[in-house]
Structure formats: C-alpha cells, structure tokens
mmCIF file of C-alpha atoms and ligand atoms in Angstrom:
data_model
loop_
_atom_site.group_PDB
_atom_site.id
_atom_site.type_symbol
_atom_site.label_atom_id
_atom_site.label_comp_id
_atom_site.label_asym_id
_atom_site.label_seq_id
_atom_site.Cartn_x
_atom_site.Cartn_y
_atom_site.Cartn_z
ATOM 1 C CA MET A 1086 -52.801 -26.939 -22.715
ATOM 2 C CA LEU A 1087 -49.423 -26.078 -21.179
ATOM 3 C CA SER A 1088 -48.743 -26.388 -17.544
ATOM 4 C CA LYS A 1089 -47.995 -23.108 -15.577
ATOM 5 C CA THR A 1090 -44.515 -24.751 -15.186
ATOM 6 C CA ILE A 1091 -43.992 -25.137 -18.743
ATOM 7 C CA GLN A 1092 -45.449 -21.872 -19.596
ATOM 8 C CA ASP A 1093 -43.136 -19.999 -17.309
ATOM 9 C CA ALA A 1094 -40.236 -21.895 -18.648
ATOM 10 C CA LEU A 1095 -40.994 -21.298 -22.126
ATOM 11 C CA ASN A 1096 -41.523 -17.661 -21.314
ATOM 12 C CA GLU A 1097 -38.199 -17.288 -19.836
ATOM 13 C CA GLN A 1098 -36.669 -18.742 -23.143
ATOM 14 C CA VAL A 1099 -38.431 -16.136 -24.920
ATOM 15 C CA ARG A 1100 -36.912 -13.553 -22.732
ATOM 16 C CA ILE A 1101 -33.414 -15.271 -23.377
ATOM 17 C CA GLU A 1102 -33.879 -15.249 -27.240
ATOM 18 C CA ALA A 1103 -35.112 -11.658 -27.241
ATOM 19 C CA GLU A 1104 -32.044 -10.794 -24.995
ATOM 20 C CA SER A 1105 -30.018 -12.589 -27.581
ATOM 21 C CA SER A 1106 -31.309 -10.681 -30.306
ATOM 22 C CA GLN A 1107 -30.590 -7.354 -28.626
ATOM 23 C CA VAL A 1108 -27.191 -8.376 -27.594
ATOM 24 C CA TYR A 1109 -26.137 -9.323 -31.287
ATOM 25 C CA LEU A 1110 -27.937 -6.131 -32.496
ATOM 26 C CA ALA A 1111 -25.655 -4.028 -30.125
ATOM 27 C CA MET A 1112 -22.718 -6.028 -31.597
ATOM 28 C CA ALA A 1113 -23.870 -5.000 -35.107
ATOM 29 C CA SER A 1114 -24.003 -1.611 -34.432
ATOM 30 C CA TRP A 1115 -20.566 -1.240 -32.849
ATOM 31 C CA ALA A 1116 -19.257 -3.315 -35.641
ATOM 32 C CA GLU A 1117 -20.846 -0.980 -38.290
ATOM 33 C CA ILE A 1118 -18.691 1.816 -37.144
ATOM 34 C CA GLN A 1119 -15.418 -0.017 -37.197
ATOM 35 C CA PRO A 1120 -13.519 0.432 -40.516
ATOM 36 C CA GLY A 1121 -13.332 -2.490 -42.916
ATOM 37 C CA ILE A 1122 -15.645 -5.237 -41.456
ATOM 38 C CA ASP A 1123 -18.698 -5.081 -43.466
ATOM 39 C CA ASN A 1124 -19.359 -8.609 -43.530
ATOM 40 C CA ILE A 1125 -18.704 -9.255 -39.826
ATOM 41 C CA THR A 1126 -21.278 -6.411 -39.454
ATOM 42 C CA ALA A 1127 -23.880 -8.127 -41.668
ATOM 43 C CA PHE A 1128 -23.237 -11.482 -39.732
ATOM 44 C CA PHE A 1129 -24.218 -9.940 -36.423
ATOM 45 C CA TYR A 1130 -27.269 -8.159 -37.946
ATOM 46 C CA ARG A 1131 -28.302 -11.412 -39.384
ATOM 47 C CA HIS A 1132 -27.445 -13.377 -36.182
ATOM 48 C CA SER A 1133 -29.718 -10.706 -34.340
ATOM 49 C CA ASP A 1134 -32.607 -11.289 -36.782
ATOM 50 C CA GLU A 1135 -32.332 -15.129 -36.440
ATOM 51 C CA GLU A 1136 -32.596 -14.758 -32.691
ATOM 52 C CA ARG A 1137 -35.764 -12.642 -33.044
ATOM 53 C CA MET A 1138 -37.045 -15.668 -35.232
ATOM 54 C CA HIS A 1139 -36.240 -17.994 -32.437
ATOM 55 C CA MET A 1140 -38.228 -15.923 -30.086
ATOM 56 C CA LEU A 1141 -41.171 -15.618 -32.512
ATOM 57 C CA LYS A 1142 -41.454 -19.240 -33.001
ATOM 58 C CA LEU A 1143 -41.423 -19.851 -29.098
ATOM 59 C CA ILE A 1144 -44.289 -16.935 -28.826
ATOM 60 C CA HIS A 1145 -46.546 -18.656 -31.485
ATOM 61 C CA PHE A 1146 -45.934 -22.086 -29.765
ATOM 62 C CA ILE A 1147 -46.954 -20.848 -26.342
ATOM 63 C CA ASN A 1148 -50.229 -19.009 -27.665
ATOM 64 C CA ASP A 1149 -51.177 -22.010 -29.946
ATOM 65 C CA ARG A 1150 -51.014 -24.493 -26.978
ATOM 66 C CA GLY A 1151 -53.486 -22.245 -24.983
ATOM 67 C CA GLY A 1152 -50.910 -20.208 -23.106
ATOM 68 C CA PHE A 1153 -49.782 -16.660 -23.242
ATOM 69 C CA ALA A 1154 -46.510 -15.649 -24.328
ATOM 70 C CA VAL A 1155 -45.359 -12.533 -22.286
ATOM 71 C CA ILE A 1156 -43.268 -9.892 -24.052
ATOM 72 C CA PRO A 1157 -40.308 -9.298 -21.786
ATOM 73 C CA GLU A 1158 -38.540 -6.267 -20.394
ATOM 74 C CA LEU A 1159 -34.881 -6.216 -21.604
ATOM 75 C CA LYS A 1160 -31.738 -4.643 -20.040
ATOM 76 C CA GLN A 1161 -29.426 -2.937 -22.139
ATOM 77 C CA PRO A 1162 -26.675 -5.009 -23.703
ATOM 78 C CA SER A 1163 -22.909 -4.050 -23.772
ATOM 79 C CA LEU A 1164 -22.685 -1.311 -26.363
ATOM 80 C CA THR A 1165 -18.832 -1.238 -27.127
ATOM 81 C CA PHE A 1166 -15.972 -4.092 -27.219
ATOM 82 C CA PRO A 1167 -12.432 -3.767 -27.044
ATOM 83 C CA SER A 1168 -11.882 -5.601 -30.170
ATOM 84 C CA ILE A 1169 -13.890 -7.630 -32.765
ATOM 85 C CA LYS A 1170 -12.221 -10.743 -31.072
ATOM 86 C CA HIS A 1171 -13.778 -9.817 -27.763
ATOM 87 C CA ALA A 1172 -17.148 -9.286 -29.286
ATOM 88 C CA LEU A 1173 -17.187 -12.789 -31.167
ATOM 89 C CA GLN A 1174 -15.871 -14.404 -27.961
ATOM 90 C CA ALA A 1175 -18.675 -12.838 -26.056
ATOM 91 C CA LEU A 1176 -20.879 -14.178 -28.833
ATOM 92 C CA LEU A 1177 -19.687 -17.743 -28.128
ATOM 93 C CA THR A 1178 -19.890 -17.509 -24.378
ATOM 94 C CA HIS A 1179 -23.531 -16.249 -25.164
ATOM 95 C CA GLU A 1180 -24.506 -19.230 -27.287
ATOM 96 C CA ILE A 1181 -23.126 -21.543 -24.655
ATOM 97 C CA MET A 1182 -25.443 -19.865 -21.975
ATOM 98 C CA VAL A 1183 -28.547 -20.451 -24.461
ATOM 99 C CA SER A 1184 -27.641 -24.252 -25.051
ATOM 100 C CA GLU A 1185 -27.824 -24.662 -21.279
ATOM 101 C CA SER A 1186 -30.963 -23.045 -20.999
ATOM 102 C CA ILE A 1187 -32.445 -25.147 -23.764
ATOM 103 C CA ASN A 1188 -31.190 -28.179 -22.244
ATOM 104 C CA ASN A 1189 -32.740 -27.134 -18.851
ATOM 105 C CA LEU A 1190 -36.016 -26.590 -20.815
ATOM 106 C CA VAL A 1191 -35.767 -30.039 -22.230
ATOM 107 C CA ASP A 1192 -35.293 -31.469 -18.722
ATOM 108 C CA ILE A 1193 -38.532 -29.585 -17.403
ATOM 109 C CA ALA A 1194 -40.595 -30.663 -20.656
ATOM 110 C CA LEU A 1195 -39.632 -34.297 -19.623
ATOM 111 C CA THR A 1196 -40.205 -33.898 -15.791
ATOM 112 C CA GLU A 1197 -43.526 -32.434 -16.738
ATOM 113 C CA LYS A 1198 -44.338 -35.228 -19.246
ATOM 114 C CA ASP A 1199 -44.935 -32.537 -21.856
ATOM 115 C CA TYR A 1200 -44.005 -34.523 -24.965
ATOM 116 C CA ALA A 1201 -45.231 -31.934 -27.383
ATOM 117 C CA THR A 1202 -43.073 -29.429 -25.948
ATOM 118 C CA HIS A 1203 -40.188 -31.829 -25.715
ATOM 119 C CA ASN A 1204 -40.722 -32.644 -29.443
ATOM 120 C CA PHE A 1205 -40.968 -28.642 -30.315
ATOM 121 C CA LEU A 1206 -37.662 -28.121 -28.429
ATOM 122 C CA GLN A 1207 -35.543 -30.579 -30.593
ATOM 123 C CA TRP A 1208 -35.364 -28.016 -33.126
ATOM 124 C CA TYR A 1209 -33.773 -25.734 -30.661
ATOM 125 C CA VAL A 1210 -31.314 -28.346 -29.625
ATOM 126 C CA ALA A 1211 -30.311 -29.015 -33.051
ATOM 127 C CA GLU A 1212 -30.084 -25.185 -33.805
ATOM 128 C CA GLN A 1213 -27.631 -24.911 -30.816
ATOM 129 C CA ILE A 1214 -25.498 -27.459 -32.019
ATOM 130 C CA GLU A 1215 -24.999 -25.683 -35.326
ATOM 131 C CA GLU A 1216 -24.723 -22.062 -33.768
ATOM 132 C CA GLU A 1217 -22.072 -23.129 -30.957
ATOM 133 C CA ALA A 1218 -20.182 -25.026 -33.724
ATOM 134 C CA LEU A 1219 -20.293 -22.037 -35.967
ATOM 135 C CA ALA A 1220 -19.230 -19.615 -33.289
ATOM 136 C CA ARG A 1221 -16.400 -21.928 -32.274
ATOM 137 C CA THR A 1222 -15.127 -22.052 -35.963
ATOM 138 C CA ILE A 1223 -15.213 -18.322 -36.130
ATOM 139 C CA ASN A 1224 -13.384 -18.112 -32.838
ATOM 140 C CA ASP A 1225 -10.610 -20.570 -33.989
ATOM 141 C CA LYS A 1226 -10.091 -18.690 -37.128
ATOM 142 C CA LEU A 1227 -9.551 -15.262 -35.277
ATOM 143 C CA GLU A 1228 -7.334 -17.048 -32.873
ATOM 144 C CA LEU A 1229 -5.019 -17.940 -35.994
ATOM 145 C CA ILE A 1230 -5.092 -14.555 -37.354
ATOM 146 C CA GLY A 1231 -3.903 -12.878 -34.094
ATOM 147 C CA ASP A 1232 -3.332 -9.301 -34.627
ATOM 148 C CA ASP A 1233 -2.638 -9.620 -38.356
ATOM 149 C CA LYS A 1234 -4.618 -6.621 -39.971
ATOM 150 C CA GLY A 1235 -4.320 -8.312 -43.395
ATOM 151 C CA GLY A 1236 -5.665 -11.516 -41.633
ATOM 152 C CA LEU A 1237 -8.802 -9.785 -40.522
ATOM 153 C CA TYR A 1238 -9.279 -8.301 -43.920
ATOM 154 C CA LEU A 1239 -9.225 -12.005 -45.332
ATOM 155 C CA PHE A 1240 -11.413 -13.060 -42.366
ATOM 156 C CA ASP A 1241 -14.118 -10.507 -43.062
ATOM 157 C CA ARG A 1242 -14.215 -11.833 -46.447
ATOM 158 C CA ASP A 1243 -14.519 -15.563 -45.171
ATOM 159 C CA ILE A 1244 -17.106 -15.096 -42.428
ATOM 160 C CA LEU A 1245 -20.015 -14.821 -45.035
ATOM 161 C CA SER A 1246 -19.381 -18.385 -46.428
ATOM 162 C CA VAL A 1247 -18.631 -19.601 -42.876
ATOM 163 C CA SER A 1248 -22.056 -18.500 -41.685
ATOM 164 C CA VAL A 1249 -23.985 -19.587 -44.802
ATOM 165 C CA VAL A 1250 -22.808 -23.221 -44.342
ATOM 166 C CA GLY A 1251 -23.069 -23.467 -40.755
ATOM 167 C CA SER A 1252 -26.369 -21.956 -40.355
ATOM 168 C CA THR A 1253 -29.944 -23.374 -40.321
ATOM 169 C CA VAL A 1254 -31.930 -20.272 -40.760
ATOM 170 C CA GLU A 1255 -35.678 -20.991 -41.186
HETATM 171 FE FE1 OFO B 2111 -28.463 -18.340 -30.846
HETATM 172 O O1 OFO B 2111 -29.996 -19.079 -29.932
HETATM 173 FE FE2 OFO B 2111 -31.661 -18.857 -30.165
HETATM 174 O O2 OFO B 2111 -31.938 -20.461 -29.815
#
C-alpha cells in the first residue's frame, strides 16, 4: 500500500510526464509545418509517445499498489519556436527539469522507506540518463551546424540514427 506522501509525489510525476508528452507534441506539430525537417518532426512525435508511456507506467504502478492515479489537467505548452534550435534547447531544459523531479522522488521514497517504489523508480533514473545524454548530443550537433542550411539537411538525416541508438523505449 502506498503512503499518501508517496502517492501524491507519484501523481505529481504523472502530471510531469503528461506535460512532457504535451510539450513535445506541440514541438512536433510546429516542426511538421516547417519545410525539410521530416525526421526531426518524427523525433518529436516519437518522444511525445515515449513520455505518454512513462506516464502510463506510473499510472499502472500507483493503481496496482492500492493507490489511485489521478489524471491531471494540463496547461497549454509553447506552440511556436523561433527556430528548430530553440525547440531542441527547450527539450534539453525540460529533460533536466524531469531528471531533477525523478531524483526528488527517489529521495522521498527513501525517506518514506518505500523500497518497492524506490526500486520501481530506478527505471526512470536510467531513462533520464539516456534522455539527457541524447538531448545533449543533439544540441551539440546543432551548435556545430550553426546557421548552415545544408548542415540542417544532414542533421535531419542524422537525427533518426542518433535517437535510435540513444533511446531505451520499452
Ligand atoms: Fe523524458 O522523461 Fe519521461 O521520464
């Protein structure tokens, strides 16, 4: 059985994962109407799906352990971006925030001596290492490209292989 403190903390993470999915879905929709970045668009859509999967995993865990997973209200994410670079920087900043939130959850689980939840959260700890590393790699590559349009074309071709290697989708 989950303590109220753990249940509330896990439900807050449900909200964050749902919000992440919305944030990346908005990036995907914006990217889809920009010319020539089909694979970057696909990357955002896939990332959004992954976040929904992270959310569902939490929902099932909470409910399976005798709690009640609350489906959250979400605020509207940013809809447009000055450039693809800005969108991908925002993605990295968002992932860093998610990692902090997961670390905070791990702390709460330890304080509450909830070792089952602590064990469950290890998957998210590992996932965040992967996702942050992937987002950093992508941003580093974009930094190298600068404003070069040909570079962006090659980057768009490249991003699928980068994301397939770096991702631990379940
Ligand atoms: Fe990208 O983060 Fe979920 O966990």
